[in-house]
mmCIF file of C-alpha atoms and ligand atoms in Angstrom:
data_model
loop_
_atom_site.group_PDB
_atom_site.id
_atom_site.type_symbol
_atom_site.label_atom_id
_atom_site.label_comp_id
_atom_site.label_asym_id
_atom_site.label_seq_id
_atom_site.Cartn_x
_atom_site.Cartn_y
_atom_site.Cartn_z
ATOM 1 C CA UNK A 923 0.000 0.000 0.000
ATOM 2 C CA UNK A 924 1.068 3.596 -0.556
ATOM 3 C CA UNK A 925 2.123 5.725 2.445
ATOM 4 C CA UNK A 926 -1.033 7.814 2.086
ATOM 5 C CA UNK A 927 -3.195 4.711 2.570
ATOM 6 C CA UNK A 928 -0.996 3.271 5.317
ATOM 7 C CA UNK A 929 -1.259 6.558 7.223
ATOM 8 C CA UNK A 930 -5.030 6.662 6.895
ATOM 9 C CA UNK A 931 -5.260 3.172 8.398
ATOM 10 C CA UNK A 932 -2.565 3.664 11.052
ATOM 11 C CA UNK A 933 -3.518 2.573 14.561
ATOM 12 C CA UNK A 934 -6.855 1.034 13.530
ATOM 13 C CA UNK A 935 -6.206 -2.556 14.556
ATOM 14 C CA UNK A 936 -5.173 -1.991 18.163
ATOM 15 C CA UNK A 937 -8.552 -2.055 19.958
ATOM 16 C CA UNK A 938 -9.465 -5.742 20.234
ATOM 17 C CA UNK A 939 -12.179 -5.066 22.845
ATOM 18 C CA UNK A 940 -14.427 -2.744 20.807
ATOM 19 C CA UNK A 941 -12.683 -2.512 17.438
ATOM 20 C CA UNK A 942 -12.829 1.272 17.509
ATOM 21 C CA UNK A 943 -11.796 2.950 14.251
ATOM 22 C CA UNK A 944 -9.877 5.631 16.133
ATOM 23 C CA UNK A 945 -6.933 4.379 18.156
ATOM 24 C CA UNK A 946 -7.765 4.582 21.902
ATOM 25 C CA UNK A 947 -5.666 6.824 24.131
ATOM 26 C CA UNK A 948 -4.331 4.363 26.706
ATOM 27 C CA UNK A 949 -4.119 6.973 29.440
ATOM 28 C CA UNK A 950 -2.746 4.569 32.012
ATOM 29 C CA UNK A 951 0.600 4.560 33.779
ATOM 30 C CA UNK A 952 0.331 0.899 34.789
ATOM 31 C CA UNK A 953 -0.946 -2.386 33.299
ATOM 32 C CA UNK A 954 -1.840 -5.514 35.316
ATOM 33 C CA UNK A 955 0.211 -8.668 35.256
ATOM 34 C CA UNK A 956 -1.628 -11.863 34.270
ATOM 35 C CA UNK A 957 -3.235 -14.234 36.831
ATOM 36 C CA UNK A 958 -0.270 -16.545 36.689
ATOM 37 C CA UNK A 959 2.031 -13.551 37.293
ATOM 38 C CA UNK A 960 2.759 -13.365 33.597
ATOM 39 C CA UNK A 961 4.288 -10.048 32.521
ATOM 40 C CA UNK A 962 1.923 -8.182 30.197
ATOM 41 C CA UNK A 963 3.062 -6.797 26.824
ATOM 42 C CA UNK A 964 3.036 -3.352 28.437
ATOM 43 C CA UNK A 965 3.587 -2.957 32.168
ATOM 44 C CA UNK A 966 4.556 0.665 32.803
ATOM 45 C CA UNK A 967 4.054 3.579 30.391
ATOM 46 C CA UNK A 968 7.566 5.006 30.597
ATOM 47 C CA UNK A 969 8.776 1.702 29.155
ATOM 48 C CA UNK A 970 5.878 1.003 26.838
ATOM 49 C CA UNK A 971 2.384 2.207 26.046
ATOM 50 C CA UNK A 972 0.023 0.922 23.327
ATOM 51 C CA UNK A 973 -0.793 4.401 21.954
ATOM 52 C CA UNK A 974 2.876 5.350 21.743
ATOM 53 C CA UNK A 975 3.714 1.950 20.263
ATOM 54 C CA UNK A 976 1.231 2.537 17.418
ATOM 55 C CA UNK A 977 2.901 5.867 16.619
ATOM 56 C CA UNK A 978 6.370 4.295 16.781
ATOM 57 C CA UNK A 979 5.373 1.530 14.428
ATOM 58 C CA UNK A 980 3.866 4.014 11.969
ATOM 59 C CA UNK A 981 6.997 6.185 11.908
ATOM 60 C CA UNK A 982 9.368 3.217 11.581
ATOM 61 C CA UNK A 983 7.273 1.942 8.686
ATOM 62 C CA UNK A 984 7.322 5.331 6.894
ATOM 63 C CA UNK A 985 11.099 5.757 7.290
ATOM 64 C CA UNK A 986 11.894 2.175 6.348
ATOM 65 C CA UNK A 987 13.580 1.561 9.723
ATOM 66 C CA UNK A 988 13.574 -1.496 11.995
ATOM 67 C CA UNK A 989 11.939 0.441 14.808
ATOM 68 C CA UNK A 990 11.341 3.810 16.439
ATOM 69 C CA UNK A 991 11.251 5.405 19.870
ATOM 70 C CA UNK A 992 8.997 8.388 20.528
ATOM 71 C CA UNK A 993 10.128 10.876 23.144
ATOM 72 C CA UNK A 994 9.005 14.133 24.706
ATOM 73 C CA UNK A 995 10.606 16.570 22.243
ATOM 74 C CA UNK A 996 12.881 16.816 19.235
ATOM 75 C CA UNK A 997 15.719 17.760 21.585
ATOM 76 C CA UNK A 998 15.013 14.647 23.683
ATOM 77 C CA UNK A 999 15.335 12.608 20.470
ATOM 78 C CA UNK A 1000 18.657 14.281 19.679
ATOM 79 C CA UNK A 1001 19.944 13.815 23.246
ATOM 80 C CA UNK A 1002 18.795 10.169 23.197
ATOM 81 C CA UNK A 1003 20.872 9.399 20.100
ATOM 82 C CA UNK A 1004 23.913 11.383 21.223
ATOM 83 C CA UNK A 1005 23.869 9.666 24.629
ATOM 84 C CA UNK A 1006 24.588 6.321 22.905
ATOM 85 C CA UNK A 1007 28.244 7.235 22.357
ATOM 86 C CA UNK A 1008 31.001 6.896 24.950
ATOM 87 C CA UNK A 1009 32.721 9.811 26.710
ATOM 88 C CA UNK A 1010 35.483 11.322 24.591
ATOM 89 C CA UNK A 1011 33.622 10.767 21.319
ATOM 90 C CA UNK A 1012 34.110 13.252 18.505
ATOM 91 C CA UNK A 1013 31.243 14.263 16.223
ATOM 92 C CA UNK A 1014 31.152 16.078 12.908
ATOM 93 C CA UNK A 1015 28.024 18.203 12.660
ATOM 94 C CA UNK A 1016 26.401 20.395 9.987
ATOM 95 C CA UNK A 1017 27.583 23.926 10.791
ATOM 96 C CA UNK A 1018 24.098 25.354 10.360
ATOM 97 C CA UNK A 1019 22.228 22.807 12.431
ATOM 98 C CA UNK A 1020 19.213 23.580 14.597
ATOM 99 C CA UNK A 1021 20.185 26.106 17.296
ATOM 100 C CA UNK A 1022 19.208 23.720 20.106
ATOM 101 C CA UNK A 1023 21.427 20.973 18.681
ATOM 102 C CA UNK A 1024 24.399 23.336 18.673
ATOM 103 C CA UNK A 1025 23.543 24.384 22.240
ATOM 104 C CA UNK A 1026 23.431 20.772 23.475
ATOM 105 C CA UNK A 1027 26.656 19.788 21.689
ATOM 106 C CA UNK A 1028 28.481 22.910 22.930
ATOM 107 C CA UNK A 1029 27.298 22.319 26.472
ATOM 108 C CA UNK A 1030 28.551 18.727 26.523
ATOM 109 C CA UNK A 1031 31.752 19.935 24.917
ATOM 110 C CA UNK A 1032 32.267 22.543 27.674
ATOM 111 C CA UNK A 1033 31.665 19.772 30.231
ATOM 112 C CA UNK A 1034 34.463 17.797 28.604
ATOM 113 C CA UNK A 1035 32.200 14.901 27.579
ATOM 114 C CA UNK A 1036 32.592 15.108 23.802
ATOM 115 C CA UNK A 1037 34.231 17.167 21.080
ATOM 116 C CA UNK A 1038 32.600 18.522 17.942
ATOM 117 C CA UNK A 1039 33.736 19.813 14.567
ATOM 118 C CA UNK A 1040 31.192 21.932 12.717
ATOM 119 C CA UNK A 1041 31.545 21.670 8.974
ATOM 120 C CA UNK A 1042 29.726 22.849 5.883
ATOM 121 C CA UNK A 1043 28.525 19.400 4.863
ATOM 122 C CA UNK A 1044 26.924 20.708 1.669
ATOM 123 C CA UNK A 1045 30.522 20.017 0.582
ATOM 124 C CA UNK A 1046 30.853 16.315 1.587
ATOM 125 C CA UNK A 1047 34.669 16.494 1.382
ATOM 126 C CA UNK A 1048 34.516 18.632 4.523
ATOM 127 C CA UNK A 1049 33.442 15.476 6.341
ATOM 128 C CA UNK A 1050 36.496 13.537 5.156
ATOM 129 C CA UNK A 1051 38.729 16.446 6.263
ATOM 130 C CA UNK A 1052 37.117 16.605 9.715
ATOM 131 C CA UNK A 1053 37.502 12.936 10.647
ATOM 132 C CA UNK A 1054 39.634 11.960 13.651
ATOM 133 C CA UNK A 1055 40.480 8.564 15.145
ATOM 134 C CA UNK A 1056 37.890 9.191 17.881
ATOM 135 C CA UNK A 1057 35.116 10.334 15.499
ATOM 136 C CA UNK A 1058 32.007 8.278 16.215
ATOM 137 C CA UNK A 1059 29.316 9.842 14.052
ATOM 138 C CA UNK A 1060 28.403 12.508 11.540
ATOM 139 C CA UNK A 1061 25.317 14.568 12.289
ATOM 140 C CA UNK A 1062 23.572 15.924 9.204
ATOM 141 C CA UNK A 1063 20.660 18.288 8.968
ATOM 142 C CA UNK A 1064 19.321 18.629 5.443
ATOM 143 C CA UNK A 1065 17.797 20.894 4.345
ATOM 144 C CA UNK A 1066 19.565 22.985 6.954
ATOM 145 C CA UNK A 1067 18.011 25.591 9.145
ATOM 146 C CA UNK A 1068 17.449 28.416 8.266
ATOM 147 C CA UNK A 1069 19.323 28.710 4.952
ATOM 148 C CA UNK A 1070 18.070 25.471 3.399
ATOM 149 C CA UNK A 1071 21.493 24.196 2.395
ATOM 150 C CA UNK A 1072 21.351 20.698 0.969
ATOM 151 C CA UNK A 1073 23.706 17.896 1.968
ATOM 152 C CA UNK A 1074 24.192 15.003 -0.439
ATOM 153 C CA UNK A 1075 23.027 12.060 1.667
ATOM 154 C CA UNK A 1076 24.445 9.427 -0.665
ATOM 155 C CA UNK A 1077 27.959 10.909 -0.628
ATOM 156 C CA UNK A 1078 28.034 11.620 3.103
ATOM 157 C CA UNK A 1079 26.628 8.139 3.759
ATOM 158 C CA UNK A 1080 29.373 6.507 1.745
ATOM 159 C CA UNK A 1081 32.157 8.531 3.420
ATOM 160 C CA UNK A 1082 30.703 7.632 6.832
ATOM 161 C CA UNK A 1083 30.519 3.950 5.894
ATOM 162 C CA UNK A 1084 34.127 3.901 4.676
ATOM 163 C CA UNK A 1085 35.243 5.622 7.877
ATOM 164 C CA UNK A 1086 33.257 3.163 10.017
ATOM 165 C CA UNK A 1087 31.298 5.906 11.783
ATOM 166 C CA UNK A 1088 27.557 6.276 12.326
ATOM 167 C CA UNK A 1089 25.473 8.459 10.065
ATOM 168 C CA UNK A 1090 22.661 10.390 11.744
ATOM 169 C CA UNK A 1091 20.163 12.673 9.998
ATOM 170 C CA UNK A 1092 17.812 15.255 11.469
ATOM 171 C CA UNK A 1093 15.092 15.068 8.825
ATOM 172 C CA UNK A 1094 12.545 17.296 10.565
ATOM 173 C CA UNK A 1095 12.137 19.745 7.661
ATOM 174 C CA UNK A 1096 10.943 17.119 5.190
ATOM 175 C CA UNK A 1097 9.295 14.191 6.998
ATOM 176 C CA UNK A 1098 9.619 10.610 5.689
ATOM 177 C CA UNK A 1099 7.206 11.394 2.875
ATOM 178 C CA UNK A 1100 9.730 13.718 1.217
ATOM 179 C CA UNK A 1101 13.058 12.226 2.341
ATOM 180 C CA UNK A 1102 14.065 8.794 3.658
ATOM 181 C CA UNK A 1103 17.650 8.980 4.934
ATOM 182 C CA UNK A 1104 17.788 5.256 5.784
ATOM 183 C CA UNK A 1105 17.635 4.576 2.030
ATOM 184 C CA UNK A 1106 20.979 6.423 1.865
ATOM 185 C CA UNK A 1107 22.562 4.418 4.683
ATOM 186 C CA UNK A 1108 21.585 6.506 7.731
ATOM 187 C CA UNK A 1109 21.814 4.596 11.013
ATOM 188 C CA UNK A 1110 19.461 6.913 12.878
ATOM 189 C CA UNK A 1111 16.905 9.478 11.757
ATOM 190 C CA UNK A 1112 15.591 12.009 14.249
ATOM 191 C CA UNK A 1113 12.511 14.190 14.023
ATOM 192 C CA UNK A 1114 10.986 16.944 15.994
ATOM 193 C CA UNK A 1115 7.421 15.645 15.674
ATOM 194 C CA UNK A 1116 6.411 19.098 16.951
ATOM 195 C CA UNK A 1117 6.733 20.267 13.358
ATOM 196 C CA UNK A 1118 5.181 18.740 10.205
ATOM 197 C CA UNK A 1119 4.503 15.252 11.579
ATOM 198 C CA UNK A 1120 2.027 16.538 14.144
ATOM 199 C CA UNK A 1121 1.400 19.643 12.077
ATOM 200 C CA UNK A 1122 -1.032 21.550 14.268
ATOM 201 C CA UNK A 1123 1.284 23.436 16.638
ATOM 202 C CA UNK A 1124 -0.304 21.807 19.679
ATOM 203 C CA UNK A 1125 2.248 19.158 20.722
ATOM 204 C CA UNK A 1126 5.973 19.138 21.467
ATOM 205 C CA UNK A 1127 7.444 15.749 20.616
ATOM 206 C CA UNK A 1128 10.312 13.862 19.056
ATOM 207 C CA UNK A 1129 11.185 10.548 17.458
ATOM 208 C CA UNK A 1130 14.251 8.419 16.811
ATOM 209 C CA UNK A 1131 14.007 5.901 13.974
ATOM 210 C CA UNK A 1132 16.744 3.275 13.756
ATOM 211 C CA UNK A 1133 17.876 1.387 10.672
ATOM 212 C CA UNK A 1134 18.559 -1.813 12.641
ATOM 213 C CA UNK A 1135 16.825 -3.597 15.502
ATOM 214 C CA UNK A 1136 20.071 -3.270 17.468
ATOM 215 C CA UNK A 1137 19.954 0.517 16.981
ATOM 216 C CA UNK A 1138 16.306 0.627 18.026
ATOM 217 C CA UNK A 1139 17.054 -1.394 21.168
ATOM 218 C CA UNK A 1140 19.929 0.938 22.088
ATOM 219 C CA UNK A 1141 17.811 4.073 21.522
ATOM 220 C CA UNK A 1142 14.962 2.553 23.535
ATOM 221 C CA UNK A 1143 17.343 1.661 26.376
ATOM 222 C CA UNK A 1144 18.617 5.258 26.473
ATOM 223 C CA UNK A 1145 15.146 6.843 26.279
ATOM 224 C CA UNK A 1146 13.721 4.522 28.943
ATOM 225 C CA UNK A 1147 16.736 4.844 31.239
ATOM 226 C CA UNK A 1148 16.680 8.640 30.980
ATOM 227 C CA UNK A 1149 12.887 8.875 31.224
ATOM 228 C CA UNK A 1150 12.470 10.680 27.916
ATOM 229 C CA UNK A 1151 9.603 8.678 26.373
ATOM 230 C CA UNK A 1152 6.466 10.401 25.067
ATOM 231 C CA UNK A 1153 3.108 10.447 26.873
ATOM 232 C CA UNK A 1154 -0.009 8.708 25.463
ATOM 233 C CA UNK A 1155 -2.121 11.784 24.683
ATOM 234 C CA UNK A 1156 0.641 13.526 22.718
ATOM 235 C CA UNK A 1157 1.336 10.284 20.850
ATOM 236 C CA UNK A 1158 -2.336 10.077 19.927
ATOM 237 C CA UNK A 1159 -2.409 13.686 18.664
ATOM 238 C CA UNK A 1160 0.695 13.110 16.532
ATOM 239 C CA UNK A 1161 -0.787 9.950 15.058
ATOM 240 C CA UNK A 1162 -3.957 11.860 14.227
ATOM 241 C CA UNK A 1163 -1.891 14.628 12.644
ATOM 242 C CA UNK A 1164 -0.052 12.062 10.516
ATOM 243 C CA UNK A 1165 -3.273 11.007 8.802
ATOM 244 C CA UNK A 1166 -3.457 14.311 6.909
ATOM 245 C CA UNK A 1167 0.306 14.707 6.391
ATOM 246 C CA UNK A 1168 0.257 13.878 2.652
ATOM 247 C CA UNK A 1169 -2.466 16.471 2.005
ATOM 248 C CA UNK A 1170 -0.836 19.099 4.186
ATOM 249 C CA UNK A 1171 2.577 18.685 2.620
ATOM 250 C CA UNK A 1172 1.140 19.097 -0.863
ATOM 251 C CA UNK A 1173 -0.418 22.432 0.102
ATOM 252 C CA UNK A 1174 2.652 23.598 2.082
ATOM 253 C CA UNK A 1175 4.848 23.014 -0.940
ATOM 254 C CA UNK A 1176 2.492 24.565 -3.468
ATOM 255 C CA UNK A 1177 2.249 27.710 -1.337
ATOM 256 C CA UNK A 1178 5.994 27.843 -0.587
ATOM 257 C CA UNK A 1179 6.786 27.603 -4.291
ATOM 258 C CA UNK A 1180 4.464 30.508 -5.079
ATOM 259 C CA UNK A 1181 5.878 32.595 -2.211
ATOM 260 C CA UNK A 1182 9.457 31.878 -3.345
ATOM 261 C CA UNK A 1183 8.687 33.038 -6.895
ATOM 262 C CA UNK A 1184 6.921 36.143 -5.609
ATOM 263 C CA UNK A 1185 9.827 37.107 -3.304
ATOM 264 C CA UNK A 1186 12.384 36.449 -6.028
ATOM 265 C CA UNK A 1187 11.007 39.260 -8.199
ATOM 266 C CA UNK A 1188 10.602 41.750 -5.306
ATOM 267 C CA UNK A 1189 12.929 44.794 -5.268
ATOM 268 C CA UNK A 1190 13.401 44.712 -1.483
ATOM 269 C CA UNK A 1191 14.717 41.132 -1.493
ATOM 270 C CA UNK A 1192 18.363 40.290 -2.044
ATOM 271 C CA UNK A 1193 18.254 36.470 -2.007
ATOM 272 C CA UNK A 1194 15.614 33.776 -1.645
ATOM 273 C CA UNK A 1195 16.703 30.462 -0.161
ATOM 274 C CA UNK A 1196 14.367 27.707 -1.387
ATOM 275 C CA UNK A 1197 15.701 24.416 -2.778
ATOM 276 C CA UNK A 1198 12.807 24.255 -5.225
ATOM 277 C CA UNK A 1199 14.224 27.263 -7.126
ATOM 278 C CA UNK A 1200 16.400 26.144 -9.993
ATOM 279 C CA UNK A 1201 19.145 28.633 -9.131
ATOM 280 C CA UNK A 1202 19.378 27.342 -5.540
ATOM 281 C CA UNK A 1203 22.832 25.869 -4.943
ATOM 282 C CA UNK A 1204 21.453 22.546 -3.722
ATOM 283 C CA UNK A 1205 18.598 22.252 -6.218
ATOM 284 C CA UNK A 1206 19.971 19.304 -8.198
ATOM 285 C CA UNK A 1207 20.907 17.238 -5.160
ATOM 286 C CA UNK A 1208 17.562 18.053 -3.525
ATOM 287 C CA UNK A 1209 15.700 17.011 -6.673
ATOM 288 C CA UNK A 1210 17.580 13.683 -6.613
ATOM 289 C CA UNK A 1211 17.214 12.725 -2.955
ATOM 290 C CA UNK A 1212 13.910 14.378 -2.002
ATOM 291 C CA UNK A 1213 10.379 13.614 -3.133
ATOM 292 C CA UNK A 1214 9.493 17.308 -2.739
ATOM 293 C CA UNK A 1215 10.943 20.645 -1.662
ATOM 294 C CA UNK A 1216 8.814 21.240 1.440
ATOM 295 C CA UNK A 1217 7.276 24.327 2.963
ATOM 296 C CA UNK A 1218 10.266 26.125 4.521
ATOM 297 C CA UNK A 1219 12.075 29.046 2.949
ATOM 298 C CA UNK A 1220 14.218 32.000 3.946
ATOM 299 C CA UNK A 1221 15.126 35.265 2.354
ATOM 300 C CA UNK A 1222 17.570 38.103 2.942
ATOM 301 C CA UNK A 1223 16.256 41.647 2.632
ATOM 302 C CA UNK A 1224 18.285 44.405 1.031
ATOM 303 C CA UNK A 1225 20.048 47.033 3.121
ATOM 304 C CA UNK A 1226 17.690 49.803 4.127
ATOM 305 C CA UNK A 1227 14.599 47.656 4.710
ATOM 306 C CA UNK A 1228 13.419 48.001 8.311
ATOM 307 C CA UNK A 1229 13.053 44.410 9.500
ATOM 308 C CA UNK A 1230 11.425 45.303 12.800
ATOM 309 C CA UNK A 1231 8.586 46.978 10.908
ATOM 310 C CA UNK A 1232 8.335 44.188 8.345
ATOM 311 C CA UNK A 1233 8.094 41.514 11.029
ATOM 312 C CA UNK A 1234 5.459 43.384 13.017
ATOM 313 C CA UNK A 1235 3.343 44.217 9.954
ATOM 314 C CA UNK A 1236 2.167 40.769 8.879
ATOM 315 C CA UNK A 1237 -1.419 39.822 9.667
ATOM 316 C CA UNK A 1238 -1.600 36.242 8.369
ATOM 317 C CA UNK A 1239 2.006 35.194 9.036
ATOM 318 C CA UNK A 1240 2.349 35.051 12.832
ATOM 319 C CA UNK A 1241 5.616 36.284 14.324
ATOM 320 C CA UNK A 1242 6.725 33.085 16.037
ATOM 321 C CA UNK A 1243 9.469 30.498 16.188
ATOM 322 C CA UNK A 1244 8.905 26.884 15.222
ATOM 323 C CA UNK A 1245 7.515 25.587 11.944
ATOM 324 C CA UNK A 1246 5.538 22.913 10.194
ATOM 325 C CA UNK A 1247 2.058 23.734 11.505
ATOM 326 C CA UNK A 1248 -0.909 24.482 9.264
ATOM 327 C CA UNK A 1249 -0.534 28.221 9.939
ATOM 328 C CA UNK A 1250 2.123 30.433 8.343
ATOM 329 C CA UNK A 1251 4.885 31.784 10.577
ATOM 330 C CA UNK A 1252 7.558 34.443 10.110
ATOM 331 C CA UNK A 1253 10.663 35.010 12.218
ATOM 332 C CA UNK A 1254 14.187 36.413 12.343
ATOM 333 C CA UNK A 1255 16.572 33.479 13.060
ATOM 334 C CA UNK A 1256 19.411 35.662 14.424
ATOM 335 C CA UNK A 1257 17.270 36.982 17.291
ATOM 336 C CA UNK A 1258 14.738 34.164 17.660
ATOM 337 C CA UNK A 1259 15.171 30.507 16.606
ATOM 338 C CA UNK A 1260 18.970 30.701 16.446
ATOM 339 C CA UNK A 1261 19.563 33.109 19.350
ATOM 340 C CA UNK A 1262 20.826 30.187 21.478
ATOM 341 C CA UNK A 1263 23.691 29.621 19.031
ATOM 342 C CA UNK A 1264 27.078 31.133 19.832
ATOM 343 C CA UNK A 1265 27.443 34.348 17.738
ATOM 344 C CA UNK A 1266 30.645 32.992 16.081
ATOM 345 C CA UNK A 1267 28.806 29.808 15.097
ATOM 346 C CA UNK A 1268 25.912 31.842 13.732
ATOM 347 C CA UNK A 1269 28.235 34.039 11.711
ATOM 348 C CA UNK A 1270 30.131 31.038 10.321
ATOM 349 C CA UNK A 1271 26.823 29.574 9.183
ATOM 350 C CA UNK A 1272 25.920 32.819 7.355
ATOM 351 C CA UNK A 1273 22.881 33.602 9.491
ATOM 352 C CA UNK A 1274 22.914 37.405 9.354
ATOM 353 C CA UNK A 1275 20.457 39.855 10.908
ATOM 354 C CA UNK A 1276 18.915 40.392 7.473
ATOM 355 C CA UNK A 1277 17.688 36.824 7.103
ATOM 356 C CA UNK A 1278 13.983 36.119 7.594
ATOM 357 C CA UNK A 1279 12.578 32.592 7.791
ATOM 358 C CA UNK A 1280 9.080 31.601 6.721
ATOM 359 C CA UNK A 1281 7.167 28.465 7.544
ATOM 360 C CA UNK A 1282 4.593 28.626 4.785
ATOM 361 C CA UNK A 1283 1.234 27.266 5.915
ATOM 362 C CA UNK A 1284 -1.787 25.893 4.111
ATOM 363 C CA UNK A 1285 -3.839 29.118 3.873
ATOM 364 C CA UNK A 1286 -5.100 30.482 0.534
ATOM 365 C CA UNK A 1287 -2.080 31.641 -1.432
ATOM 366 C CA UNK A 1288 -3.636 35.027 -2.332
ATOM 367 C CA UNK A 1289 -3.928 35.923 1.352
ATOM 368 C CA UNK A 1290 -0.302 34.953 1.947
ATOM 369 C CA UNK A 1291 1.009 37.039 -0.962
ATOM 370 C CA UNK A 1292 -1.141 40.070 -0.065
ATOM 371 C CA UNK A 1293 0.127 39.859 3.497
ATOM 372 C CA UNK A 1294 3.785 39.746 2.451
ATOM 373 C CA UNK A 1295 3.240 42.556 -0.063
ATOM 374 C CA UNK A 1296 1.919 45.011 2.532
ATOM 375 C CA UNK A 1297 4.513 43.977 5.150
ATOM 376 C CA UNK A 1298 7.358 44.502 2.680
ATOM 377 C CA UNK A 1299 5.888 47.865 1.668
ATOM 378 C CA UNK A 1300 5.816 48.920 5.333
ATOM 379 C CA UNK A 1301 9.369 47.674 5.867
ATOM 380 C CA UNK A 1302 10.655 49.615 2.873
ATOM 381 C CA UNK A 1303 8.811 52.824 3.883
ATOM 382 C CA UNK A 1304 10.079 52.615 7.475
ATOM 383 C CA UNK A 1305 13.617 51.998 6.218
ATOM 384 C CA UNK A 1306 13.392 55.106 4.033
ATOM 385 C CA UNK A 1307 12.159 57.236 6.973
ATOM 386 C CA UNK A 1308 15.028 55.929 9.148
ATOM 387 C CA UNK A 1309 17.534 56.820 6.422
ATOM 388 C CA UNK A 1310 16.108 60.346 6.074
ATOM 389 C CA UNK A 1311 16.244 60.867 9.844
ATOM 390 C CA UNK A 1312 19.870 59.712 9.991
ATOM 391 C CA UNK A 1313 20.679 61.963 7.058
ATOM 392 C CA UNK A 1314 18.968 64.961 8.711
ATOM 393 C CA UNK A 1315 20.723 64.302 12.019
ATOM 394 C CA UNK A 1316 23.976 64.107 10.113
ATOM 395 C CA UNK A 1317 23.277 67.519 8.538
ATOM 396 C CA UNK A 1318 22.415 69.024 11.926
ATOM 397 C CA UNK A 1319 25.678 67.754 13.389
ATOM 398 C CA UNK A 1320 27.576 69.202 10.427
ATOM 399 C CA UNK A 1321 25.758 72.560 10.700
ATOM 400 C CA UNK A 1322 26.469 72.733 14.448
ATOM 401 C CA UNK A 1323 30.091 71.892 13.854
ATOM 402 C CA UNK A 1324 30.315 74.610 11.224
ATOM 403 C CA UNK A 1325 28.615 77.093 13.580
ATOM 404 C CA UNK A 1326 31.020 76.236 16.408
ATOM 405 C CA UNK A 1327 33.904 76.404 13.969
HETATM 406 C C1 PLP B 1272 12.418 22.146 16.235
HETATM 407 C C2 PLP B 1272 13.569 21.370 15.780
HETATM 408 C C3 PLP B 1272 14.297 20.579 16.676
HETATM 409 C C4 PLP B 1272 13.972 20.528 18.154
HETATM 410 O O1 PLP B 1272 12.715 19.987 18.391
HETATM 411 P P1 PLP B 1272 11.829 20.321 19.706
HETATM 412 O O2 PLP B 1272 10.616 19.503 19.465
HETATM 413 O O3 PLP B 1272 11.595 21.793 19.693
HETATM 414 O O4 PLP B 1272 12.616 19.910 20.888
HETATM 415 C C5 PLP B 1272 15.369 19.870 16.177
HETATM 416 N N1 PLP B 1272 15.720 19.929 14.876
HETATM 417 C C6 PLP B 1272 15.044 20.680 13.993
HETATM 418 C C7 PLP B 1272 15.473 20.706 12.571
HETATM 419 C C8 PLP B 1272 13.958 21.430 14.410
HETATM 420 O O5 PLP B 1272 13.306 22.199 13.536
#
C-alpha cells in the first residue's frame, strides 16, 4: 500500500475489545500482570504504552527503519541518540544545524564529555577532512536551518561507511514522505514531531528511527533509562496529525513555491533560499534525494529595509518560532530561533540579521502574498524614513560643527 493509505489506516487494529476505528488513548501509567504472574506486553508507560507503540510503528514503517522510539521533544530525540556514544567521542556536525542541537553539543563539549567539529557538509569532502580517530558519528541536517542548504546524503553516507562511523540525519524539515535517509545508509533518523509530523502546533514531541533492531534497542534503552519517552495523549495527537500529512505537505509546498517566486522578483529582497528554485545551490541534489521541496524558505532583505517593521506588519504570518504547523509563521533566526547559538557559530553559518525565515502554511495563497506585499511595503517605507532621519541628524551635526567652527 502507498504511504497515504498506510497513514489513513494507522492505529486502527489496536482495539481488540471494541474494534474502535480511532486508536484509543491508553491513558494509564500501569498495566496488570496476568493471573499466573505473567508479565503483560506493556507494564509501565515510561517503558511502553500501546498508543505510543502505534505511533512508533507508523513512523518506523514510513522511514523504512527497523523500529522507532517516541520521546518528549525533538531535543530529547537528539539527546537520546547522542547519549549512545562513549565519553570522549568526537562528532562532525552540519555547521548550520538547529540552534538547540548546537547548544546541546556545545554544552557537553564545555563539560568535557565530547568534542565537535562543525563543517559545511553541503561540501561532503569537509566530512572527510574533519575525521579523527575518535570520530564516532556525523550529524547531518538537510535541508539545513534556516538557509536550506542541501547535503548530499548518498555521498556523506558513503564517506561515513568507509570511515566506520555512524550516520545520523535530522530530517525534521521534510518528513519521511519527502526524504528517507535510511535509504541512503543513515543509522538513525531524528525528528521533531512538533513540526510537520504533528502539524497543528499543539504538541511538542520527538522521534528516533533506527535502521537496525540493534539501533532501536539501544535508543529505547537510552530513552527509557533517561525517562524521555512520550506520553499517550501527545502520541495520539501526533498519530492523528499524521493522517493528513500527505495532504498538508502538498499544500505547504504549493504555497511555498508561489511565495518563493513572488519574493524572487521583489525589489526589497536580495536572495531567496528555497531548494525548489532552480538557481538554488542545492537544487539538483535536492531534486535527486527528495520527493518534494517542502514548505520552509528564507530570504535576505536588502540594506535599508526596516526588519522590525516588516516583522510586526504581517497579519496572516504570525511572528513566532517553530515551523511545520498548518498556519504560516515568520521570524528572524538571528534573534529568535537561532539566538541560542554562539554568535561565532551563527556568523560562520551565514545567518545574518537580514535573514527572515518563513514556515509557509496551508492558507489560501492570495492571502499569503497580499500579506507579504503590505509587510514589505511597510518595511521599505520605514527603512526610508530611518535613512532620512539619519541623514537629517547628520546635517544638523555638520551645521552645528560649522557654527562652532
Ligand atoms: C524544532 C527542531 C528541533 C527541536 O525539536 P523540539 O521539538 O523543539 O525539541 C530539532 N531539529 C530541527 C530541525 C527542528 O526544527
